[in-house]
mmCIF file of C-alpha atoms and ligand atoms in Angstrom:
data_model
loop_
_atom_site.group_PDB
_atom_site.id
_atom_site.type_symbol
_atom_site.label_atom_id
_atom_site.label_comp_id
_atom_site.label_asym_id
_atom_site.label_seq_id
_atom_site.Cartn_x
_atom_site.Cartn_y
_atom_site.Cartn_z
ATOM 1 C CA MET A 85 -48.220 60.259 -29.861
ATOM 2 C CA ILE A 86 -50.520 59.724 -26.932
ATOM 3 C CA VAL A 87 -48.591 60.087 -23.598
ATOM 4 C CA GLY A 88 -49.658 58.414 -20.425
ATOM 5 C CA GLU A 89 -48.465 57.369 -17.008
ATOM 6 C CA GLN A 90 -48.980 53.994 -15.278
ATOM 7 C CA LYS A 91 -51.440 54.108 -12.435
ATOM 8 C CA PRO A 92 -50.101 53.475 -8.932
ATOM 9 C CA VAL A 93 -49.739 49.791 -8.356
ATOM 10 C CA ARG A 94 -52.017 50.158 -5.197
ATOM 11 C CA GLU A 95 -54.779 51.564 -7.337
ATOM 12 C CA ILE A 96 -54.413 48.804 -9.784
ATOM 13 C CA ILE A 97 -54.569 46.311 -7.096
ATOM 14 C CA ASP A 98 -57.896 47.709 -5.893
ATOM 15 C CA THR A 99 -59.310 47.510 -9.320
ATOM 16 C CA ILE A 100 -58.360 43.839 -9.841
ATOM 17 C CA ILE A 101 -59.130 42.601 -6.438
ATOM 18 C CA ARG A 102 -62.051 40.384 -7.338
ATOM 19 C CA TYR A 103 -60.445 38.526 -10.184
ATOM 20 C CA LYS A 104 -58.428 35.378 -10.027
ATOM 21 C CA LYS A 105 -57.432 35.174 -13.764
ATOM 22 C CA LEU A 106 -56.237 38.467 -15.362
ATOM 23 C CA LEU A 107 -54.913 39.432 -18.724
ATOM 24 C CA ILE A 108 -52.673 42.368 -18.813
ATOM 25 C CA LEU A 109 -52.839 43.650 -22.369
ATOM 26 C CA GLY A 110 -50.123 46.093 -23.624
ATOM 27 C CA CYS A 111 -50.090 48.239 -26.731
ATOM 28 C CA GLY A 112 -47.028 48.471 -28.961
ATOM 29 C CA THR A 113 -47.509 51.925 -30.173
ATOM 30 C CA CYS A 114 -47.562 55.203 -28.278
ATOM 31 C CA VAL A 115 -47.574 53.944 -24.826
ATOM 32 C CA LYS A 116 -44.789 51.689 -25.460
ATOM 33 C CA THR A 117 -42.737 54.693 -26.716
ATOM 34 C CA CYS A 118 -43.435 56.536 -23.452
ATOM 35 C CA PHE A 119 -42.546 53.519 -21.365
ATOM 36 C CA VAL A 120 -45.914 52.746 -19.757
ATOM 37 C CA GLY A 121 -47.650 49.987 -21.893
ATOM 38 C CA GLY A 122 -45.156 47.910 -23.976
ATOM 39 C CA GLU A 123 -44.002 44.362 -23.515
ATOM 40 C CA ASP A 124 -41.529 45.382 -20.849
ATOM 41 C CA GLU A 125 -44.088 47.405 -18.757
ATOM 42 C CA VAL A 126 -46.598 44.512 -19.059
ATOM 43 C CA ALA A 127 -44.093 42.130 -17.646
ATOM 44 C CA ALA A 128 -42.831 44.483 -14.965
ATOM 45 C CA LEU A 129 -46.439 45.099 -13.836
ATOM 46 C CA ALA A 130 -47.341 41.418 -13.879
ATOM 47 C CA SER A 131 -44.348 40.640 -11.679
ATOM 48 C CA ALA A 132 -45.061 43.483 -9.256
ATOM 49 C CA LEU A 133 -48.749 42.476 -8.946
ATOM 50 C CA ARG A 134 -47.858 38.708 -8.297
ATOM 51 C CA LEU A 135 -45.321 39.804 -5.677
ATOM 52 C CA ALA A 136 -47.734 42.205 -4.078
ATOM 53 C CA LEU A 137 -50.622 39.756 -3.891
ATOM 54 C CA LYS A 138 -48.391 37.035 -2.619
ATOM 55 C CA GLN A 139 -47.542 39.362 0.369
ATOM 56 C CA GLU A 140 -51.220 39.443 1.161
ATOM 57 C CA ASP A 141 -51.684 35.731 0.636
ATOM 58 C CA ARG A 142 -53.870 36.176 -2.318
ATOM 59 C CA LYS A 143 -53.654 33.974 -5.474
ATOM 60 C CA ILE A 144 -53.873 35.403 -8.995
ATOM 61 C CA GLU A 145 -52.974 33.963 -12.431
ATOM 62 C CA ILE A 146 -51.720 36.661 -14.750
ATOM 63 C CA GLU A 147 -51.305 36.295 -18.522
ATOM 64 C CA GLU A 148 -49.295 38.808 -20.474
ATOM 65 C CA GLN A 149 -49.890 39.922 -24.004
ATOM 66 C CA THR A 150 -49.119 43.010 -26.104
ATOM 67 C CA VAL A 151 -50.689 43.809 -29.365
ATOM 68 C CA GLU A 152 -49.388 46.202 -31.967
ATOM 69 C CA ARG A 153 -52.219 48.733 -31.490
ATOM 70 C CA GLN A 154 -55.130 48.490 -29.022
ATOM 71 C CA CYS A 155 -57.192 51.118 -30.819
ATOM 72 C CA GLU A 156 -57.611 49.001 -33.923
ATOM 73 C CA ASN A 157 -60.000 46.081 -34.132
ATOM 74 C CA GLU A 158 -57.643 44.088 -36.404
ATOM 75 C CA PHE A 159 -54.926 44.173 -33.897
ATOM 76 C CA ILE A 160 -57.258 43.589 -30.823
ATOM 77 C CA GLN A 161 -58.428 40.482 -32.561
ATOM 78 C CA GLU A 162 -55.046 38.790 -31.903
ATOM 79 C CA ALA A 163 -55.962 38.938 -28.080
ATOM 80 C CA ALA A 164 -59.369 37.309 -28.416
ATOM 81 C CA ASN A 165 -58.332 33.888 -27.201
ATOM 82 C CA ALA A 166 -56.309 35.310 -24.236
ATOM 83 C CA VAL A 167 -59.352 37.607 -23.243
ATOM 84 C CA ALA A 168 -61.605 34.453 -23.439
ATOM 85 C CA ARG A 169 -59.284 32.538 -20.950
ATOM 86 C CA ASN A 170 -59.296 35.321 -18.378
ATOM 87 C CA GLU A 171 -61.905 36.907 -16.010
ATOM 88 C CA ALA A 172 -60.884 40.487 -16.818
ATOM 89 C CA VAL A 173 -58.452 42.600 -18.915
ATOM 90 C CA LEU A 174 -56.064 45.185 -17.430
ATOM 91 C CA SER A 175 -55.247 47.409 -20.308
ATOM 92 C CA LEU A 176 -51.985 49.315 -20.524
ATOM 93 C CA ALA A 177 -53.164 51.365 -23.523
ATOM 94 C CA CYS A 178 -54.509 54.917 -23.633
ATOM 95 C CA GLY A 179 -58.243 55.619 -23.062
ATOM 96 C CA ALA A 180 -58.978 54.949 -26.621
ATOM 97 C CA GLY A 181 -57.321 51.443 -26.458
ATOM 98 C CA VAL A 182 -59.291 50.631 -23.263
ATOM 99 C CA GLN A 183 -62.633 51.652 -24.823
ATOM 100 C CA ALA A 184 -61.861 49.865 -28.042
ATOM 101 C CA LEU A 185 -61.255 46.630 -26.079
ATOM 102 C CA ALA A 186 -64.514 47.293 -24.023
ATOM 103 C CA LYS A 187 -66.402 47.516 -27.377
ATOM 104 C CA ARG A 188 -64.848 44.472 -28.893
ATOM 105 C CA PHE A 189 -65.231 42.238 -25.724
ATOM 106 C CA GLY A 190 -68.585 43.273 -24.463
ATOM 107 C CA ASP A 191 -68.935 40.718 -21.718
ATOM 108 C CA THR A 192 -65.403 41.109 -20.291
ATOM 109 C CA PRO A 193 -64.594 43.710 -17.732
ATOM 110 C CA VAL A 194 -61.806 46.023 -19.094
ATOM 111 C CA LEU A 195 -59.861 47.975 -16.591
ATOM 112 C CA PRO A 196 -57.430 50.943 -17.172
ATOM 113 C CA GLY A 197 -53.928 50.617 -15.889
ATOM 114 C CA VAL A 198 -52.835 53.868 -17.373
ATOM 115 C CA ASN A 199 -53.776 57.550 -16.833
ATOM 116 C CA THR A 200 -53.837 59.028 -20.453
ATOM 117 C CA THR A 201 -52.414 62.474 -20.071
ATOM 118 C CA PHE A 202 -51.751 64.203 -23.385
ATOM 119 C CA ILE A 203 -50.776 64.300 -27.120
ATOM 120 C CA GLY A 204 -47.013 65.011 -27.083
ATOM 121 C CA ILE A 205 -43.524 64.223 -28.230
ATOM 122 C CA GLN A 206 -40.436 62.782 -26.724
ATOM 123 C CA GLN A 207 -38.037 65.734 -26.438
ATOM 124 C CA LYS A 208 -35.278 63.470 -25.326
ATOM 125 C CA PRO A 209 -35.174 59.975 -23.898
ATOM 126 C CA GLY A 210 -37.320 60.080 -20.788
ATOM 127 C CA LEU A 211 -38.782 63.631 -21.337
ATOM 128 C CA PHE A 212 -42.245 63.935 -22.789
ATOM 129 C CA THR A 213 -44.065 67.176 -23.332
ATOM 130 C CA GLU A 214 -47.390 68.179 -24.339
ATOM 131 C CA GLU A 215 -47.805 69.756 -27.794
ATOM 132 C CA CYS A 216 -51.310 69.569 -28.997
ATOM 133 C CA GLN A 217 -54.900 69.671 -27.389
ATOM 134 C CA GLY A 218 -56.712 68.581 -30.349
ATOM 135 C CA CYS A 219 -58.616 71.770 -30.906
ATOM 136 C CA GLY A 220 -60.003 70.676 -34.160
ATOM 137 C CA ASN A 221 -58.887 73.702 -36.144
ATOM 138 C CA CYS A 222 -55.145 73.895 -36.294
ATOM 139 C CA VAL A 223 -53.548 77.355 -36.338
ATOM 140 C CA LEU A 224 -49.985 76.425 -36.304
ATOM 141 C CA ALA A 225 -49.349 78.021 -39.693
ATOM 142 C CA VAL A 226 -49.852 81.542 -38.143
ATOM 143 C CA PHE A 227 -47.755 80.873 -34.979
ATOM 144 C CA GLY A 228 -44.580 79.507 -36.570
ATOM 145 C CA GLY A 229 -45.322 75.946 -35.715
ATOM 146 C CA ILE A 230 -45.651 76.538 -31.999
ATOM 147 C CA CYS A 231 -49.113 76.025 -30.523
ATOM 148 C CA PRO A 232 -50.186 78.789 -28.113
ATOM 149 C CA ILE A 233 -53.263 76.803 -27.106
ATOM 150 C CA THR A 234 -51.243 73.995 -25.657
ATOM 151 C CA ARG A 235 -48.019 75.701 -24.722
ATOM 152 C CA CYS A 236 -49.088 79.102 -23.447
ATOM 153 C CA SER A 237 -50.327 78.638 -19.937
ATOM 154 C CA LYS A 238 -53.062 81.192 -20.501
ATOM 155 C CA LYS A 239 -53.833 79.933 -24.058
ATOM 156 C CA LEU A 240 -53.208 83.439 -25.503
ATOM 157 C CA LEU A 241 -53.735 83.864 -29.163
ATOM 158 C CA ASN A 242 -52.655 87.513 -28.973
ATOM 159 C CA GLY A 243 -49.744 87.125 -26.588
ATOM 160 C CA PRO A 244 -47.428 87.473 -24.938
ATOM 161 C CA CYS A 245 -48.834 88.377 -21.618
ATOM 162 C CA GLY A 246 -46.794 90.858 -19.510
ATOM 163 C CA GLY A 247 -45.220 88.187 -17.239
ATOM 164 C CA SER A 248 -42.747 86.375 -19.505
ATOM 165 C CA GLN A 249 -39.272 86.636 -18.090
ATOM 166 C CA LYS A 250 -36.087 85.662 -19.790
ATOM 167 C CA GLY A 251 -38.016 83.197 -22.071
ATOM 168 C CA ARG A 252 -39.793 81.498 -19.134
ATOM 169 C CA CYS A 253 -43.458 81.472 -18.348
ATOM 170 C CA GLU A 254 -44.579 83.320 -15.251
ATOM 171 C CA ILE A 255 -47.026 80.625 -14.297
ATOM 172 C CA ASN A 256 -44.273 78.005 -14.096
ATOM 173 C CA PRO A 257 -40.689 79.076 -14.738
ATOM 174 C CA GLU A 258 -39.791 75.534 -15.720
ATOM 175 C CA THR A 259 -41.864 75.997 -18.813
ATOM 176 C CA GLU A 260 -40.486 77.944 -21.870
ATOM 177 C CA CYS A 261 -42.745 80.926 -22.619
ATOM 178 C CA ALA A 262 -44.653 79.825 -25.659
ATOM 179 C CA TRP A 263 -44.882 83.384 -26.965
ATOM 180 C CA GLN A 264 -41.116 84.006 -26.652
ATOM 181 C CA LEU A 265 -40.722 80.784 -28.780
ATOM 182 C CA ILE A 266 -43.320 81.981 -31.245
ATOM 183 C CA ILE A 267 -41.650 85.355 -31.676
ATOM 184 C CA ASP A 268 -38.228 83.906 -32.060
ATOM 185 C CA ARG A 269 -39.397 81.367 -34.650
ATOM 186 C CA LEU A 270 -41.409 83.925 -36.612
ATOM 187 C CA THR A 271 -38.508 86.185 -36.643
ATOM 188 C CA LEU A 272 -36.191 83.469 -37.853
ATOM 189 C CA LEU A 273 -38.760 82.533 -40.673
ATOM 190 C CA GLY A 274 -39.028 86.299 -41.655
ATOM 191 C CA GLN A 275 -42.749 86.027 -40.699
ATOM 192 C CA HIS A 276 -42.827 88.459 -37.809
ATOM 193 C CA LYS A 277 -45.553 90.493 -39.646
ATOM 194 C CA ASN A 278 -47.864 87.625 -38.382
ATOM 195 C CA LEU A 279 -47.419 89.223 -34.937
ATOM 196 C CA ARG A 280 -49.203 92.408 -36.057
ATOM 197 C CA ALA A 281 -52.389 90.483 -37.069
ATOM 198 C CA TYR A 282 -55.289 90.437 -34.588
ATOM 199 C CA ILE A 283 -56.389 86.860 -34.031
ATOM 200 C CA PRO A 284 -60.073 86.813 -33.305
ATOM 201 C CA PRO A 285 -61.564 84.712 -30.501
ATOM 202 C CA LYS A 286 -61.247 80.956 -31.346
ATOM 203 C CA ASN A 287 -64.322 78.985 -32.270
ATOM 204 C CA TRP A 288 -64.189 76.092 -29.809
ATOM 205 C CA GLN A 289 -67.026 74.275 -31.534
ATOM 206 C CA PRO A 290 -64.721 71.751 -33.419
ATOM 207 C CA SER A 291 -63.056 71.022 -30.114
ATOM 208 C CA ILE A 292 -64.302 68.748 -27.199
ATOM 209 C CA SER A 293 -66.609 71.411 -25.934
ATOM 210 C CA GLY A 294 -69.037 70.549 -28.695
ATOM 211 C CA GLY A 295 -69.343 66.921 -27.388
ATOM 212 C CA PRO A 296 -67.544 63.721 -28.565
ATOM 213 C CA ARG A 297 -66.211 64.207 -32.007
ATOM 214 C CA LYS A 298 -66.401 61.986 -35.173
ATOM 215 C CA TYR A 299 -64.364 61.957 -38.272
ATOM 216 C CA ILE A 300 -66.020 60.351 -41.272
ATOM 217 C CA ARG A 301 -64.417 59.299 -44.568
ATOM 218 C CA GLU A 302 -67.359 58.403 -46.740
ATOM 219 C CA ASP A 303 -65.293 56.741 -49.366
ATOM 220 C CA HIS A 304 -64.119 54.161 -46.759
ATOM 221 C CA ILE A 305 -67.515 53.307 -45.424
ATOM 222 C CA ILE A 306 -69.470 50.505 -46.976
ATOM 223 C CA MET Y 136 -33.261 24.639 8.412
ATOM 224 C CA THR Y 137 -35.292 27.861 8.080
ATOM 225 C CA LYS Y 138 -34.866 29.768 4.876
ATOM 226 C CA LEU Y 139 -32.912 32.429 6.415
ATOM 227 C CA ASP Y 140 -30.361 30.125 7.826
ATOM 228 C CA LYS Y 141 -29.202 30.117 4.202
ATOM 229 C CA PRO Y 142 -30.596 33.293 2.522
ATOM 230 C CA ASN Y 143 -31.010 33.624 -1.168
ATOM 231 C CA VAL Y 144 -29.241 36.615 -2.690
ATOM 232 C CA THR Y 145 -29.112 37.484 -6.398
ATOM 233 C CA LEU Y 146 -26.302 39.634 -7.589
ATOM 234 C CA PHE Y 147 -26.510 41.367 -10.890
ATOM 235 C CA HIS Y 148 -23.086 42.629 -11.899
ATOM 236 C CA CYS Y 149 -21.314 44.352 -14.698
ATOM 237 C CA ILE Y 150 -18.643 42.038 -15.997
ATOM 238 C CA ASN Y 151 -16.094 44.831 -15.569
ATOM 239 C CA SER Y 152 -17.003 45.342 -11.848
ATOM 240 C CA ILE Y 153 -16.039 42.101 -10.291
ATOM 241 C CA ASP Y 154 -13.692 39.175 -10.673
ATOM 242 C CA GLU Y 155 -16.316 36.361 -11.285
ATOM 243 C CA LYS Y 156 -13.952 33.507 -10.439
ATOM 244 C CA LEU Y 157 -12.724 34.884 -7.284
ATOM 245 C CA THR Y 158 -16.378 35.766 -6.266
ATOM 246 C CA LYS Y 159 -17.429 32.219 -6.998
ATOM 247 C CA SER Y 160 -14.860 30.797 -4.852
ATOM 248 C CA TYR Y 161 -15.725 33.102 -2.036
ATOM 249 C CA ILE Y 162 -19.438 32.302 -2.261
ATOM 250 C CA HIS Y 163 -18.698 28.656 -2.284
ATOM 251 C CA LYS Y 164 -17.316 28.870 1.243
ATOM 252 C CA ARG Y 165 -20.311 30.879 2.642
ATOM 253 C CA ASN Y 166 -23.651 29.784 3.891
ATOM 254 C CA ILE Y 167 -25.559 31.717 1.402
ATOM 255 C CA ASN Y 168 -27.394 30.903 -1.895
ATOM 256 C CA VAL Y 169 -26.032 33.354 -4.314
ATOM 257 C CA LYS Y 170 -27.050 33.680 -7.860
ATOM 258 C CA LEU Y 171 -24.596 35.634 -10.019
ATOM 259 C CA ILE Y 172 -26.154 37.233 -13.147
ATOM 260 C CA SER Y 173 -23.363 38.825 -15.250
ATOM 261 C CA LEU Y 174 -24.314 41.606 -17.633
ATOM 262 C CA PRO Y 175 -22.012 43.221 -20.360
ATOM 263 C CA CYS Y 176 -22.915 46.535 -18.779
ATOM 264 C CA SER Y 177 -24.906 47.218 -15.607
ATOM 265 C CA SER Y 178 -27.281 49.562 -17.447
ATOM 266 C CA LEU Y 179 -28.901 46.477 -18.897
ATOM 267 C CA VAL Y 180 -30.591 45.909 -15.599
ATOM 268 C CA LYS Y 181 -34.045 46.835 -15.514
ATOM 269 C CA ASP Y 182 -37.202 46.748 -13.324
ATOM 270 C CA VAL Y 183 -38.636 43.441 -14.707
ATOM 271 C CA TYR Y 184 -35.438 41.550 -14.055
ATOM 272 C CA LEU Y 185 -35.088 42.809 -10.542
ATOM 273 C CA LEU Y 186 -38.699 42.015 -9.736
ATOM 274 C CA ARG Y 187 -38.514 38.638 -11.282
ATOM 275 C CA ALA Y 188 -35.402 37.983 -9.178
ATOM 276 C CA PHE Y 189 -37.611 38.401 -6.081
ATOM 277 C CA GLU Y 190 -40.301 36.325 -7.683
ATOM 278 C CA ALA Y 191 -37.757 33.618 -8.152
ATOM 279 C CA GLY Y 192 -37.031 33.611 -4.458
ATOM 280 C CA ALA Y 193 -34.429 36.050 -3.701
ATOM 281 C CA ASP Y 194 -34.541 37.515 -0.180
ATOM 282 C CA ALA Y 195 -32.251 40.410 -1.310
ATOM 283 C CA VAL Y 196 -30.999 41.607 -4.719
ATOM 284 C CA ALA Y 197 -28.074 43.785 -5.359
ATOM 285 C CA VAL Y 198 -26.686 45.392 -8.525
ATOM 286 C CA LEU Y 199 -22.989 45.725 -8.557
ATOM 287 C CA VAL Y 200 -21.736 48.534 -10.780
ATOM 288 C CA CYS Y 201 -18.403 50.247 -11.612
ATOM 289 C CA PRO Y 202 -17.654 53.495 -9.939
ATOM 290 C CA GLU Y 203 -19.266 56.243 -11.858
ATOM 291 C CA ASN Y 204 -16.174 57.625 -13.434
ATOM 292 C CA GLN Y 205 -15.015 54.191 -14.470
ATOM 293 C CA CYS Y 206 -17.801 52.910 -16.490
ATOM 294 C CA ARG Y 207 -16.569 51.603 -19.807
ATOM 295 C CA HIS Y 208 -19.834 52.625 -21.411
ATOM 296 C CA LEU Y 209 -19.643 56.105 -19.820
ATOM 297 C CA GLN Y 210 -23.085 56.328 -18.103
ATOM 298 C CA GLY Y 211 -23.889 52.571 -17.593
ATOM 299 C CA SER Y 212 -23.588 52.695 -13.752
ATOM 300 C CA ILE Y 213 -25.597 55.891 -13.493
ATOM 301 C CA ARG Y 214 -28.366 54.359 -15.609
ATOM 302 C CA ALA Y 215 -28.324 51.120 -13.510
ATOM 303 C CA ARG Y 216 -28.651 53.344 -10.333
ATOM 304 C CA LYS Y 217 -31.674 55.165 -11.623
ATOM 305 C CA ARG Y 218 -33.237 51.741 -12.640
ATOM 306 C CA VAL Y 219 -32.716 50.478 -9.186
ATOM 307 C CA GLU Y 220 -34.182 53.564 -7.635
ATOM 308 C CA ARG Y 221 -37.274 53.270 -9.752
ATOM 309 C CA THR Y 222 -37.676 49.610 -8.805
ATOM 310 C CA LYS Y 223 -37.147 50.447 -5.102
ATOM 311 C CA LYS Y 224 -40.315 52.673 -5.382
ATOM 312 C CA ILE Y 225 -42.277 49.746 -6.907
ATOM 313 C CA LEU Y 226 -41.184 47.478 -4.012
ATOM 314 C CA GLU Y 227 -42.297 50.073 -1.567
ATOM 315 C CA GLU Y 228 -45.725 50.262 -3.312
ATOM 316 C CA ILE Y 229 -46.129 46.513 -3.115
ATOM 317 C CA GLY Y 230 -45.259 46.256 0.437
ATOM 318 C CA LEU Y 231 -41.767 44.828 0.194
ATOM 319 C CA ASP Y 232 -38.865 46.651 2.009
ATOM 320 C CA GLN Y 233 -36.746 48.780 -0.221
ATOM 321 C CA GLU Y 234 -33.758 47.627 1.678
ATOM 322 C CA ARG Y 235 -33.974 44.267 0.002
ATOM 323 C CA LEU Y 236 -32.683 45.865 -3.212
ATOM 324 C CA SER Y 237 -29.411 47.862 -3.538
ATOM 325 C CA VAL Y 238 -26.969 49.160 -6.024
ATOM 326 C CA ILE Y 239 -23.414 49.343 -5.007
ATOM 327 C CA ASN Y 240 -20.362 50.808 -6.741
ATOM 328 C CA VAL Y 241 -17.459 48.248 -6.766
ATOM 329 C CA SER Y 242 -14.053 48.465 -8.258
ATOM 330 C CA ILE Y 243 -12.691 45.197 -9.857
ATOM 331 C CA THR Y 244 -9.384 45.972 -7.933
ATOM 332 C CA ASP Y 245 -11.188 45.755 -4.585
ATOM 333 C CA GLN Y 246 -11.026 41.896 -4.119
ATOM 334 C CA LEU Y 247 -12.834 41.929 -0.801
ATOM 335 C CA ALA Y 248 -15.727 43.994 -2.051
ATOM 336 C CA VAL Y 249 -18.101 41.164 -2.817
ATOM 337 C CA SER Y 250 -17.431 39.483 0.447
ATOM 338 C CA LYS Y 251 -18.143 42.708 2.465
ATOM 339 C CA ILE Y 252 -21.267 43.270 0.465
ATOM 340 C CA LEU Y 253 -22.584 39.859 1.098
ATOM 341 C CA GLN Y 254 -21.927 40.238 4.704
ATOM 342 C CA GLU Y 255 -23.812 43.467 4.866
ATOM 343 C CA ILE Y 256 -26.716 42.051 2.863
ATOM 344 C CA VAL Y 257 -26.936 39.048 5.272
ATOM 345 C CA ALA Y 258 -26.927 41.253 8.303
ATOM 346 C CA GLY Y 259 -29.661 43.370 6.946
ATOM 347 C CA LEU Y 260 -31.735 40.361 6.070
ATOM 348 C CA SER Y 261 -31.653 39.195 9.815
ATOM 349 C CA ASP Y 262 -34.093 42.104 10.391
ATOM 350 C CA LEU Y 263 -36.134 41.768 7.334
ATOM 351 C CA GLY Y 264 -36.583 37.945 7.257
ATOM 352 C CA PRO Y 265 -37.451 35.867 4.233
ATOM 353 C CA ILE Y 266 -39.512 36.941 1.353
ATOM 354 C CA ARG Y 267 -42.858 35.427 0.470
ATOM 355 C CA VAL Y 268 -42.949 34.094 -3.025
ATOM 356 C CA ALA Y 269 -45.244 31.718 -4.978
ATOM 357 C CA ALA Y 270 -44.954 28.071 -3.849
HETATM 358 S S1 LIG D 402 -54.209 52.573 -28.308
HETATM 359 FE FE1 LIG D 402 -53.636 54.531 -27.752
HETATM 360 S S2 LIG D 402 -51.506 54.201 -27.204
HETATM 361 FE FE2 LIG D 402 -52.021 52.515 -28.543
HETATM 362 S S3 LIG D 402 -51.663 53.196 -30.546
HETATM 363 FE FE3 LIG D 402 -53.663 53.642 -30.200
HETATM 364 S S4 LIG D 402 -53.704 55.880 -29.649
HETATM 365 FE FE4 LIG D 402 -51.556 55.074 -29.373
HETATM 366 S S1 LIG D 403 -53.732 74.624 -32.839
HETATM 367 FE FE1 LIG D 403 -54.995 73.007 -32.250
HETATM 368 S S2 LIG D 403 -54.682 71.253 -33.511
HETATM 369 FE FE2 LIG D 403 -52.998 72.754 -33.711
HETATM 370 S S3 LIG D 403 -51.490 72.089 -32.307
HETATM 371 FE FE3 LIG D 403 -52.597 73.560 -31.206
HETATM 372 S S4 LIG D 403 -54.241 72.431 -30.223
HETATM 373 FE FE4 LIG D 403 -53.389 71.016 -31.807
#
């Protein structure tokens, strides 16, 4: 899922300052799961903003709505009436959701209420960790299902470095050493011979360094 | 009468943490508007409920939870405390004094607990004054 964090309320207030009627639009998928953009967070932020602006004697009308997925036009469509009733939209989705709204509602300002941070998983309730950097050419098969690009602080493809200690990363001992995990898992799977193979430098062209990417499914395009 | 002559206090409480009847009879005799909101477990409290209590006019909000080792649902009171701590940070961000919100462990056997808590809240409010909410 996409993981994000809500922006500080003060920063949000600065971005909405000129609007009197605001729609806060949540997304019921990834950002709901990481507690930043579902119905509950929309309601809490709306309440916090109303209280904050009242302290400053400023008036604002806030409408709240959450759609199933903000990155899909079909779901965004459900918010069209609410968008039309308001001067601006504060989106609590990831950056894709914000931009999908901006595309769909060209004449309405759309503002981000979330800092989109990474593609990750929920390890346990309340703990989200980064697992994939969308490199465009997945190499997990070689590394026992553990991504060295994302989880090794030095992105080493031929690790480990010399600094791993007791299974922890030398850059940040709070992080597990990805290479320790890779070795342990490959050993468990009986695939430790993968460790003898030299992995050549990665071609980063399919990643973000080649500019914004596209994925085309010809059979779905009319 | 100014608002703080009769402060508005919202008390969220776990049904296992206070004797509601006794509490109501006590509140009745005091010069405080108290809204009692009972929850099956204090862990059900969350930021939006606490913020809306302030929006609804509470000058102070407290969450009364069982002592940590006596929660019937094991970690309910710990969860409630964490939710309150998070909401306090939001209050700070929006310019409301964190002191307006508290989480307090009470034991149902302590019959004077709520009366003491209300006294403390009212004393604290004399410094903070009334909250500003939508007319
Ligand atoms: S808008 Fe972002 S957060 Fe919502 S479903 Fe799409 S990718 Fe996930
Ligand atoms: S190898 Fe690339 S695609 Fe696969 S998990 Fe790592 S960053 Fe993501």
